[in-house]
Tab-separated table of C-alpha atoms in Angstrom:
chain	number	residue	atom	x	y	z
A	1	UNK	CA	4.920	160.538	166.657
A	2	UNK	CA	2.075	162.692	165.733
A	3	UNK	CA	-0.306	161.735	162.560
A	4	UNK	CA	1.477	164.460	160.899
A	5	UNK	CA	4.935	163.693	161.029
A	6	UNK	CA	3.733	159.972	160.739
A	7	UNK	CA	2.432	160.672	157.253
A	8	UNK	CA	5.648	162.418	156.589
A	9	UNK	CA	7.768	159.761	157.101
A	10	UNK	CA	5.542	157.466	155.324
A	11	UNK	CA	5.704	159.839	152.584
A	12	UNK	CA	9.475	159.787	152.806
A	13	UNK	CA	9.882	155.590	152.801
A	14	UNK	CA	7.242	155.794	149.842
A	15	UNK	CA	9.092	158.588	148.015
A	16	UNK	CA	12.532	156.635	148.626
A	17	UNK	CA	11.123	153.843	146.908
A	18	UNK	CA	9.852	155.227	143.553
A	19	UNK	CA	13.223	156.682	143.493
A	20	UNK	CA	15.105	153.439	144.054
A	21	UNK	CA	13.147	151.723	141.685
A	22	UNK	CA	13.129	154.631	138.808
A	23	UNK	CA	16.575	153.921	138.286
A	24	UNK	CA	16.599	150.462	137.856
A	25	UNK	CA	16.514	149.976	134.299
A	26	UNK	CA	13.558	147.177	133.437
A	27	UNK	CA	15.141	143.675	131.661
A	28	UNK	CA	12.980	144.921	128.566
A	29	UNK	CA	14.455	148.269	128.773
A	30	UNK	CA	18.270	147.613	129.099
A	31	UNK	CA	20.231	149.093	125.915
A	32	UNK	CA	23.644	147.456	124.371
A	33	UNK	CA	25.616	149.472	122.088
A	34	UNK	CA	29.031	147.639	121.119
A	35	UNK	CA	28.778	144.953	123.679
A	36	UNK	CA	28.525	147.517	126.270
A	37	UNK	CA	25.889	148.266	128.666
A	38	UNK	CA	26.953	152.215	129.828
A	39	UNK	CA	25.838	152.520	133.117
A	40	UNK	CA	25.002	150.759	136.412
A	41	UNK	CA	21.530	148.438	135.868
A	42	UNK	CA	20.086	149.511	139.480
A	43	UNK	CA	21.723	153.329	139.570
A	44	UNK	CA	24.369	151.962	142.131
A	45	UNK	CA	27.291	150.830	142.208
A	46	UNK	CA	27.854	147.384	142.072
A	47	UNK	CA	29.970	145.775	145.983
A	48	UNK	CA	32.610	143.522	144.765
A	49	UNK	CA	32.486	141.465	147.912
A	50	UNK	CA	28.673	140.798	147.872
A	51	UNK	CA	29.337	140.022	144.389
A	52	UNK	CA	32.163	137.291	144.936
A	53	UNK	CA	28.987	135.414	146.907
A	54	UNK	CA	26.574	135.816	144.201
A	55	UNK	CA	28.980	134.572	141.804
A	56	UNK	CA	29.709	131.461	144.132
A	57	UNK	CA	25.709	130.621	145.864
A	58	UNK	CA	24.122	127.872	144.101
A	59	UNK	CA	20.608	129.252	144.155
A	60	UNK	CA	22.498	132.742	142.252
A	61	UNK	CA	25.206	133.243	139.978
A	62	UNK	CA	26.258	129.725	140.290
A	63	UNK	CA	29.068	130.784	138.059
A	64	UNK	CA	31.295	128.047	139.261
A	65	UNK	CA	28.647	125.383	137.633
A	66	UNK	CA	30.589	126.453	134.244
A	67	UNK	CA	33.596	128.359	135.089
A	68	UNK	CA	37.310	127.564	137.207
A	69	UNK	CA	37.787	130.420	139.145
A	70	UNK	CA	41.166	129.963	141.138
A	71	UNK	CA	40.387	133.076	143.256
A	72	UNK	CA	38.045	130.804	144.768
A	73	UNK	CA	40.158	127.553	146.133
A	74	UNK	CA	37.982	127.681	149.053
A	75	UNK	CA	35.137	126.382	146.731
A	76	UNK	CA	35.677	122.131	145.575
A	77	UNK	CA	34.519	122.198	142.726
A	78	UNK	CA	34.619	124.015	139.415
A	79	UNK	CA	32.895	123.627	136.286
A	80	UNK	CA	34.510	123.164	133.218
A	81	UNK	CA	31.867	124.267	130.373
A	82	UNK	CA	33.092	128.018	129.725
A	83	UNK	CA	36.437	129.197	130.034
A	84	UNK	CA	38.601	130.199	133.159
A	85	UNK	CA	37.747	133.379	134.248
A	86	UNK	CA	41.108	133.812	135.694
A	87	UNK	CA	42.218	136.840	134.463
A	88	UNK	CA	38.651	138.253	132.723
A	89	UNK	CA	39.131	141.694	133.842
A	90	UNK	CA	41.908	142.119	131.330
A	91	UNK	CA	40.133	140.494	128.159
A	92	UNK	CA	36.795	142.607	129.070
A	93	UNK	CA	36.185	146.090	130.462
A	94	UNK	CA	33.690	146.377	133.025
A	95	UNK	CA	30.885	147.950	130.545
A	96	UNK	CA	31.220	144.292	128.429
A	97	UNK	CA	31.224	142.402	131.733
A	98	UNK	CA	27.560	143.767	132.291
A	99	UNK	CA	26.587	142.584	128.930
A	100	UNK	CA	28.212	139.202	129.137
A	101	UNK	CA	26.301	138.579	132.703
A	102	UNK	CA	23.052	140.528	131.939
A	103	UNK	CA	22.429	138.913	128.190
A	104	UNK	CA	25.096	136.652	127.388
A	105	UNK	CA	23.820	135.774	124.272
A	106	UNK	CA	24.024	139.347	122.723
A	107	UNK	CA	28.125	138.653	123.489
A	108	UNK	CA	28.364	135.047	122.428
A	109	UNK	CA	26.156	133.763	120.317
A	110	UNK	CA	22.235	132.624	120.613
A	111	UNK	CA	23.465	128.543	120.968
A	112	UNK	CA	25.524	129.828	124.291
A	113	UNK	CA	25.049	127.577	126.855
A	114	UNK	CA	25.616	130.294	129.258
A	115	UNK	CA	22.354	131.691	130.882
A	116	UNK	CA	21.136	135.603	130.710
A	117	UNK	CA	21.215	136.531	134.084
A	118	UNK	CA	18.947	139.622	133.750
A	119	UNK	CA	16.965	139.353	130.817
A	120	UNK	CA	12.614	137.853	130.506
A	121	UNK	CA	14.319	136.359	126.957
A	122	UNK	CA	14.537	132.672	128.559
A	123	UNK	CA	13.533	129.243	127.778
A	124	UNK	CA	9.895	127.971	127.000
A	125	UNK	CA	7.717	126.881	130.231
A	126	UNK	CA	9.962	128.733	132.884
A	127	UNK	CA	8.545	127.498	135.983
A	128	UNK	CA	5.577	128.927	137.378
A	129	UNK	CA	6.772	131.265	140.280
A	130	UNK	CA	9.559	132.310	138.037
A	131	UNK	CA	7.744	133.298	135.351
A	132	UNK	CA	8.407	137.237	134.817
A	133	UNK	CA	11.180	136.770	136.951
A	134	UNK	CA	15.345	137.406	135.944
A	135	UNK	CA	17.218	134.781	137.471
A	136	UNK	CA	19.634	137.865	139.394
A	137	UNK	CA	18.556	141.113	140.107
A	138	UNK	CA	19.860	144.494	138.733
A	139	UNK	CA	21.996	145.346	142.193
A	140	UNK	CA	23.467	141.207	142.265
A	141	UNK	CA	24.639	141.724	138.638
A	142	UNK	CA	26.219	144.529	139.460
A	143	UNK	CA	27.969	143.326	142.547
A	144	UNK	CA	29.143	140.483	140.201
A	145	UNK	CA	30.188	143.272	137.928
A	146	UNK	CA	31.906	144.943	140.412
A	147	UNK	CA	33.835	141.648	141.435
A	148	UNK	CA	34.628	140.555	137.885
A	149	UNK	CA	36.411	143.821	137.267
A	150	UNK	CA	38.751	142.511	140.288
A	151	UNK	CA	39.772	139.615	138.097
A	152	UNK	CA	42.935	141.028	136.376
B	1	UNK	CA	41.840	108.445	138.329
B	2	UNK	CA	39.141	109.198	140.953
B	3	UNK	CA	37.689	112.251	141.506
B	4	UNK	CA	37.863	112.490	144.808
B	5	UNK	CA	41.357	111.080	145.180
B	6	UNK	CA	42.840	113.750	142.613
B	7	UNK	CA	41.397	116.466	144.913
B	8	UNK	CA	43.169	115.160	147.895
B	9	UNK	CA	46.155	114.892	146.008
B	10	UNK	CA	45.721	118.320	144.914
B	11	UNK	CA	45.243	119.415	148.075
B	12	UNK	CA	48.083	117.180	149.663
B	13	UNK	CA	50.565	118.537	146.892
B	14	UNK	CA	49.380	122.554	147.626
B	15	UNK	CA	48.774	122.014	143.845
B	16	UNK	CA	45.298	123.762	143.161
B	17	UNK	CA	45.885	125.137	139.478
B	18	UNK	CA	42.125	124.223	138.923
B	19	UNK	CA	43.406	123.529	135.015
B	20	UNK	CA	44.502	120.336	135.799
B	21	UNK	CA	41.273	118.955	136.333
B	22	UNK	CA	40.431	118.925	132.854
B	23	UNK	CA	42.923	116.553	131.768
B	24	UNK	CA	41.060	114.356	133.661
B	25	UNK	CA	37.513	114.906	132.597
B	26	UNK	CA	37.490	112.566	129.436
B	27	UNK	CA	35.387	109.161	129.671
B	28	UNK	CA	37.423	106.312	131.526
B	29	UNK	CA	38.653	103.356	130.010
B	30	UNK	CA	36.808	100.087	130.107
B	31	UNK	CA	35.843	97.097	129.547
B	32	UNK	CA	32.932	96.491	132.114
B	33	UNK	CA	32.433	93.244	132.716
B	34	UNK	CA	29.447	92.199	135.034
B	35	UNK	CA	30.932	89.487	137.720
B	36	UNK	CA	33.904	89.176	135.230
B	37	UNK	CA	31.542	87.259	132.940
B	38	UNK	CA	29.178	89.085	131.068
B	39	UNK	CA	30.614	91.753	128.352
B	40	UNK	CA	28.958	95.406	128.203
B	41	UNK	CA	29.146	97.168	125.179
B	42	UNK	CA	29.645	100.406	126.510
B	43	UNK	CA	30.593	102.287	123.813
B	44	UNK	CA	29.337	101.547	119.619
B	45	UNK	CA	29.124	103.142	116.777
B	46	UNK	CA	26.649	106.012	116.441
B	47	UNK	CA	23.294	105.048	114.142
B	48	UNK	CA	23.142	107.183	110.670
B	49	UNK	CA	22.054	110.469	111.696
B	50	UNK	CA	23.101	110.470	114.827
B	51	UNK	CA	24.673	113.818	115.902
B	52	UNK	CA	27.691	111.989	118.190
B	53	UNK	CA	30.507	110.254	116.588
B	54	UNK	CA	30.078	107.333	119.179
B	55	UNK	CA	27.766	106.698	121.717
B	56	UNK	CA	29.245	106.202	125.200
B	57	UNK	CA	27.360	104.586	128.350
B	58	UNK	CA	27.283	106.907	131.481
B	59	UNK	CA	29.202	104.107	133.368
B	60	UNK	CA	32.544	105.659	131.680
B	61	UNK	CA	31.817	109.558	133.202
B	62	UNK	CA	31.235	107.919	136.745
B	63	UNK	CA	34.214	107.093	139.334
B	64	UNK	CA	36.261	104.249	139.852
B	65	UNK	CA	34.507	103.386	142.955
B	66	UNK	CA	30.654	103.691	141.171
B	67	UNK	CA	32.208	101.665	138.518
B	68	UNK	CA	32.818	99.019	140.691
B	69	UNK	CA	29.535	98.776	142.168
B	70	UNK	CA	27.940	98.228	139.183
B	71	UNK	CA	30.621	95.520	138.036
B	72	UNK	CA	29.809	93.186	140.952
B	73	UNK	CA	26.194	92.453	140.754
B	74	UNK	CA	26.940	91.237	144.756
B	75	UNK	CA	27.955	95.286	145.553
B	76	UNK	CA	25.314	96.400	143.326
B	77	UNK	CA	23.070	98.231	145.916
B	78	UNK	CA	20.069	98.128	142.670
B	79	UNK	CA	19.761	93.857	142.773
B	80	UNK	CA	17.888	94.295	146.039
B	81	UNK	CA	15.510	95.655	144.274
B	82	UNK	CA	15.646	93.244	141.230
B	83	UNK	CA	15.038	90.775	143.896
B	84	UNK	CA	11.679	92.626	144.924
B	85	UNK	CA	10.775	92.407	140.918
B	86	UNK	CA	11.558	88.852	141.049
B	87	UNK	CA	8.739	87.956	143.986
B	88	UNK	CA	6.613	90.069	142.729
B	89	UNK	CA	6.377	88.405	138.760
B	90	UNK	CA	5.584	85.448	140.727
B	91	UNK	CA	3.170	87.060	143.103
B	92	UNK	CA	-0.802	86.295	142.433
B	93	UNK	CA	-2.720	89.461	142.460
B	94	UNK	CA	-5.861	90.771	141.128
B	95	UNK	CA	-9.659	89.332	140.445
B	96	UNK	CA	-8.293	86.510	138.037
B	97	UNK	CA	-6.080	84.809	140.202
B	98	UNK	CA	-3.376	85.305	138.191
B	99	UNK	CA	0.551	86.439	138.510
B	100	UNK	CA	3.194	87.737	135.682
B	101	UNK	CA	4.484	84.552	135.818
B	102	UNK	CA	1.769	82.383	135.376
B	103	UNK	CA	1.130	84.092	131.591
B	104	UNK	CA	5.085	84.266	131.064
B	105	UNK	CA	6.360	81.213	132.556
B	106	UNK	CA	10.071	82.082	132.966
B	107	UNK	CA	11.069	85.572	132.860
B	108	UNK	CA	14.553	84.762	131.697
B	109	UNK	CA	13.717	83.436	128.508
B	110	UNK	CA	10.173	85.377	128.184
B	111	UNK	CA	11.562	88.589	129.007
B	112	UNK	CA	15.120	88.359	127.600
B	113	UNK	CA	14.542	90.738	124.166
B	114	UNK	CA	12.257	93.009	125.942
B	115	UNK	CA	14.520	95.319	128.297
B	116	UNK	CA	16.532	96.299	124.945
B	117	UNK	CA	13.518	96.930	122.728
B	118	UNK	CA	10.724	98.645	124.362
B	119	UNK	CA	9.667	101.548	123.801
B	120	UNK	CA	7.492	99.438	121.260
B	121	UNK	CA	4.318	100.780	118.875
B	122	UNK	CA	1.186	99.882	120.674
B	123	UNK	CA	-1.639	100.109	118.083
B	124	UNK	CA	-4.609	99.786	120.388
B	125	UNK	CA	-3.994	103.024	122.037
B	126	UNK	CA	-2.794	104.754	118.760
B	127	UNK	CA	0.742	105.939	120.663
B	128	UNK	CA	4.231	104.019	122.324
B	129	UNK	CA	4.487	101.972	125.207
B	130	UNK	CA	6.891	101.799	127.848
B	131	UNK	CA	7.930	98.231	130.097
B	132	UNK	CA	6.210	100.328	133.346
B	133	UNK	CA	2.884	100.928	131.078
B	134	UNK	CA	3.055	97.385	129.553
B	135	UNK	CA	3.154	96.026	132.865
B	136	UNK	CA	-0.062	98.137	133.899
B	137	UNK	CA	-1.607	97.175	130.928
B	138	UNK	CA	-1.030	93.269	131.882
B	139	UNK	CA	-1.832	93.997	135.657
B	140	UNK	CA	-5.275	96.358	134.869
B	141	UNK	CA	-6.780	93.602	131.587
B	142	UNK	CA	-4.811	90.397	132.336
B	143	UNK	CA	-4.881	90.105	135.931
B	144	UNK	CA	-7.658	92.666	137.104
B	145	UNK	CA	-4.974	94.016	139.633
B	146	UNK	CA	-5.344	97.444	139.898
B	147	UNK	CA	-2.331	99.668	137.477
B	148	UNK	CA	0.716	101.029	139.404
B	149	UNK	CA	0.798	104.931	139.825
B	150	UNK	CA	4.377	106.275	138.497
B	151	UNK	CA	6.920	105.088	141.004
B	152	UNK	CA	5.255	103.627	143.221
B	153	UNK	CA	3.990	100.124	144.426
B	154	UNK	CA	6.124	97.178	142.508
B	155	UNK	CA	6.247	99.848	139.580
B	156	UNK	CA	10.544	99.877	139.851
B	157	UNK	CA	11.841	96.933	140.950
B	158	UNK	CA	9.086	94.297	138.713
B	159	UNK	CA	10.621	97.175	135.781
B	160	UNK	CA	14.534	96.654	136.836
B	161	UNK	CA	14.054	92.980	137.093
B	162	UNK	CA	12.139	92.515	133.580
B	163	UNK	CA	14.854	95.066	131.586
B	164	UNK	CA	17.991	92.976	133.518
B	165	UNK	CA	16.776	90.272	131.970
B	166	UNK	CA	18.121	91.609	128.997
B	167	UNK	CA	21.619	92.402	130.658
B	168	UNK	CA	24.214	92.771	128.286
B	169	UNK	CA	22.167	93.254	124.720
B	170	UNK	CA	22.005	96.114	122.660
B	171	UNK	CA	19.588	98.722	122.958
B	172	UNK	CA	17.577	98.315	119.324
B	173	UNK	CA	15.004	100.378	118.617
B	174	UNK	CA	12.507	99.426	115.625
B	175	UNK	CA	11.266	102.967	114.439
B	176	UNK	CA	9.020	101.275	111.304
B	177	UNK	CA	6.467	100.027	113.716
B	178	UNK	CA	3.369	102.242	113.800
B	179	UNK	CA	3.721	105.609	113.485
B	180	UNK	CA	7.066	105.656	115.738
B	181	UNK	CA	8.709	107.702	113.403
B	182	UNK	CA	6.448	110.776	114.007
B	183	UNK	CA	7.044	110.329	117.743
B	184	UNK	CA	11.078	110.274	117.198
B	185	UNK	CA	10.417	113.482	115.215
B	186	UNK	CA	8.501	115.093	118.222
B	187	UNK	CA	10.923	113.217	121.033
B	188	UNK	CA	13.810	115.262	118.966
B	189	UNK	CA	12.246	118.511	118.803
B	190	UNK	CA	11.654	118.441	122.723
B	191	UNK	CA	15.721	117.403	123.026
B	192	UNK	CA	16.708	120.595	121.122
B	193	UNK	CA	14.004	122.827	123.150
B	194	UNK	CA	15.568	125.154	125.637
B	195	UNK	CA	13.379	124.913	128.877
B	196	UNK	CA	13.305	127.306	131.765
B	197	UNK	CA	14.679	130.219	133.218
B	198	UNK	CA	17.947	128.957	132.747
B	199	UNK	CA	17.253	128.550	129.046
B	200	UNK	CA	19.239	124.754	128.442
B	201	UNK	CA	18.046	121.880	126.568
B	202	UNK	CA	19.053	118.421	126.787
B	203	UNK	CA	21.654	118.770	123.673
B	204	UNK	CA	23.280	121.877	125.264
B	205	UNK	CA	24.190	119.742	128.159
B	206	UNK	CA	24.646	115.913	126.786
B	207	UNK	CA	25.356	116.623	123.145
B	208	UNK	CA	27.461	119.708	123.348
B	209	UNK	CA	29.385	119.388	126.668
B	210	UNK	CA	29.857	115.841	127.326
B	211	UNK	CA	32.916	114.631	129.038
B	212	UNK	CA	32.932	118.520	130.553
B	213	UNK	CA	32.101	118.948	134.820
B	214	UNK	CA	29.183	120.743	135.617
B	215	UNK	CA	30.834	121.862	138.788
B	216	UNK	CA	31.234	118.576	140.631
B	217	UNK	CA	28.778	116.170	138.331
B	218	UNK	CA	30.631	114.884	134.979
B	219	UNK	CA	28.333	115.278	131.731
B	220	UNK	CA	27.666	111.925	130.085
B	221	UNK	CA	25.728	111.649	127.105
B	222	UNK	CA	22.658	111.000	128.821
B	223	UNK	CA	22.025	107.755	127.495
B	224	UNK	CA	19.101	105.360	128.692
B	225	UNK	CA	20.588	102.266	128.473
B	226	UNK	CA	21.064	101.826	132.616
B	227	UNK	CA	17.170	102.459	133.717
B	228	UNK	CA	16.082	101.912	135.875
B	229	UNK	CA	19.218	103.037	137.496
B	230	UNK	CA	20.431	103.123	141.193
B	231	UNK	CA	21.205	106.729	142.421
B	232	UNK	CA	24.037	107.000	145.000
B	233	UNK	CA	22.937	110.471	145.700
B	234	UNK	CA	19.083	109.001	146.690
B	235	UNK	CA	20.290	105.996	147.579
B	236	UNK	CA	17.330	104.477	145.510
B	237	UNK	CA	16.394	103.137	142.393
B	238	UNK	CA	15.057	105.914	139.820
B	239	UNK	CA	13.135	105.610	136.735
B	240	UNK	CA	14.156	106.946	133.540
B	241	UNK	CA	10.927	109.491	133.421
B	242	UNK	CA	11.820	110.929	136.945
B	243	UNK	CA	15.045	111.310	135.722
B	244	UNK	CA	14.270	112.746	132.632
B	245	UNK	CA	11.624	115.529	135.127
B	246	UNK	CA	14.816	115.786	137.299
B	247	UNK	CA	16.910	117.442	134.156
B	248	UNK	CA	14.249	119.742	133.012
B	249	UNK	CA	13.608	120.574	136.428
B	250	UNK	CA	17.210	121.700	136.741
B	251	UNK	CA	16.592	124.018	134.125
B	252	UNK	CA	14.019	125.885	136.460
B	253	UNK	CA	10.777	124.763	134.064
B	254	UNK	CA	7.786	122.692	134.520
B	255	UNK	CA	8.159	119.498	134.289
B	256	UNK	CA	5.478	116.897	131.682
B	257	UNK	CA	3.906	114.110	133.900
B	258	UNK	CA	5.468	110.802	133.434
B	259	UNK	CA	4.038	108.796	130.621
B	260	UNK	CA	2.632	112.128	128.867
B	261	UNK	CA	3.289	112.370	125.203
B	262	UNK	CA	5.897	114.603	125.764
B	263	UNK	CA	8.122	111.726	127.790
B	264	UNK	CA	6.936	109.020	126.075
B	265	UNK	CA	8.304	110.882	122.561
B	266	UNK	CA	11.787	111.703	124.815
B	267	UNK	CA	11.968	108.354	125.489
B	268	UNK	CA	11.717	106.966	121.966
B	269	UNK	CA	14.175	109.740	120.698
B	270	UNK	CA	17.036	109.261	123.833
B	271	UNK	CA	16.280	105.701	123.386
B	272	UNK	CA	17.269	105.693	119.343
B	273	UNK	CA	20.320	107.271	120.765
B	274	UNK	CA	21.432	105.030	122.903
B	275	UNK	CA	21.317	102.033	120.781
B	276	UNK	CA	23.960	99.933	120.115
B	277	UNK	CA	24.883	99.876	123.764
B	278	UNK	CA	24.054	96.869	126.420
B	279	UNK	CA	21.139	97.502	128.795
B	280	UNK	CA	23.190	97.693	132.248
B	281	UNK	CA	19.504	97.351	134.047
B	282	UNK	CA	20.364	98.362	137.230
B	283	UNK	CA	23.392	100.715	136.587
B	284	UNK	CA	24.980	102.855	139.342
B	285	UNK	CA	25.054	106.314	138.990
B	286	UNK	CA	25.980	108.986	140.922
């Protein structure tokens, strides 16, 4: 590679980048009209079987801390807090989905239990390396998203 | 029926409607009886004000088989550790030559109110004490023994033996002492705070879902009554401030050090909630 075509393809990795990250719309800057959030959070679209792990990992979604999910029966245990999501896809469309699982509380109400998943609108002293931090990213809501709208 | 037994049978039967669980997710039945002799109270009527209709021990949320340990205080994995406590009120240490025992003669009669109403006012230092900081306070200006750091040394099991002393009475709090009353006020405010990233307080989990699974752990009402209590999961005795840094932990915040005014005015508040109920000193908990 000569220092030429080196820079280029610096240049191209670099101007990849800003573009990935233009379209991911900031926590602060995400808009709700009628429950809905209109388009994709990270300016893809959301992968409904990277999703059905987020939903599931403790250290993500977690979702099965609150929720019975029987297309899960691999997975022992299911929370019981919020309701079944058996089913969701039909009671929600996919816009409302984002909503509920971005900033639950905008949905619900501000005493939900459940947390906002991509929102800096959290509890007081949010542990230090967390701070500034959503708890999933704008592509892993998304992919949940993507596999909620499978659950019909 | 046990947790663990209704999965198999779920499994065994091909039956997996995850639904069914829920029937089984309200508090067991009692009565707990320690060696068949002593009665627990394990469930009383609610103070005025408090927000529950009845306050229930955590002993009815856990399984059979945890239920059992506790009731035979031979099984009980926590009496080893009472048994530590024991030797060490009679153990001399410290420039005056002196051991808990030779100030308080016999712990069962000495000790037998304390377990079921500490926190108490303590006017010297202007704020509430706990049994682990009255003990310091006896070892540091009674004994001239140096003061146990939080969980460690004889800090646990000299705590679990003095509170089981009290096995079996009710939790009683007396709020006119001092200026207890302010630090209920403040212990309340921090049990309604939402903490962390995850945004929960204590109410959102033991006030408002009780009874409920938080996947495979059963919500009690997070009373105190049991501390300090023997963990199955650590297989060790645990304090009621390392739990209490274990919960808000779990809501992905920083924690307040044991024995800061922020615990101390938790433990005053949980601690008015739980009255009414026996001191089960050490229970068995998941």
């Amino acid at each position: 590679m000569t220092p030429f075509t080196r820079l280029l393809s610096g240049c191209a990795v670099l101007c990849a980048v800003t573009v990935a990250s233009a379209d991911i719309v900031a926590p602060g800057d995400v808009k709700i009209e009628n429950l809905s959030i209109g388009s994709s959070l990270s300016g893809q679209p959301g992968d409904a079987a990277t999703g059905r792990k987020v939903f599931a990992d403790k250290k993500l979604g977690n979702c099965l801390a609150c929720h019975v999910n029987s297309d899960m029966p691999e997975q022992l245990f299911h929370g019981e807090i919020g309701p079944a999501l058996d089913g969701v896809a039909s009671r929600w469309t996919p816009e409302q989905l984002r909503t509920i699982v971005a900033n639950s509380k905008a949905v619900f109400t501000d005493n939900s239990i459940m947390p906002r998943f991509y929102s800096l609108d959290v509890g007081e002293n949010v542990r230090k390396d967390l701070v500034g931090k959503t708890i999933l990213s704008a592509q892993q809501v998304e992919d949940v998203v993507a596999y909620l709208a499978t659950l019909k | 029926m046990n947790r663990k037994l209704l999965t198999v049978l779920l499994g065994a039967t091909g039956l997996c409607s995850m639904i069914s669980w829920v029937a089984f997710a309200d508090p067991s039945e009692g009565p707990l009886f320690i060696d068949g002799e002593i009665e627990m109270i394990t469930r009383a009527p609610s103070a005025e004000g408090h927000p529950l209709p009845e306050v229930i021990s955590g002993w009815h949320y856990r399984t059979q088989s945890t239920q059992a340990l506790e009731a035979d205080s031979f099984e009980n994995p926590g009496m080893l550790a009472v048994e530590v406590g024991e030797s060490l009120w009679n153990t001399v240490e410290g420039t005056e030559g002196k051991s808990c025992a030779s100030c308080h003669d016999d712990a069962a009669e000495s000790m037998s109110a304390v377990g079921a109403s500490y926190p108490k006012w303590d006017a010297a230092s202007g704020k509430p004490i706990n049994v682990e900081q009255r003990i310091n306070m006896c070892r540091v200006d009674n004994m001239g023994a140096e003061a146990y750091p939080f969980d460690k040394g004889g800090q646990k099991p000299l705590t679990a033996y003095i509170k089981h002393q009290a096995l079996g009475k009710p939790v009683s709090l007396d709020l006119q002492q001092g200026e207890m009353q302010q630090w209920w006020e403040r212990g309340k405010e921090m049990y309604y705070k939402r903490t962390g990233q995850l945004d929960l307080s204590c109410a959102t989990c033991h006030e408002n879902n009780n009874g409920k699974y938080i996947r495979a752990d059963h919500l009690s009402q997070g009373n105190v009554n049991g501390f300090p209590t023997y963990r199955l999961k650590q297989s060790a005795l645990v304090s009621l401030h390392n739990r209490f840094r274990g919960c808000i932990r779990d809501t992905r915040a920083e924690f307040p050090a044991a024995f800061s005014d922020e615990l101390m005015a938790l433990e005053v508040y949980t601690t008015w909630r739980s009255q009414g109920l026996s001191v089960e000193t050490p229970a068995v908990r998941q």
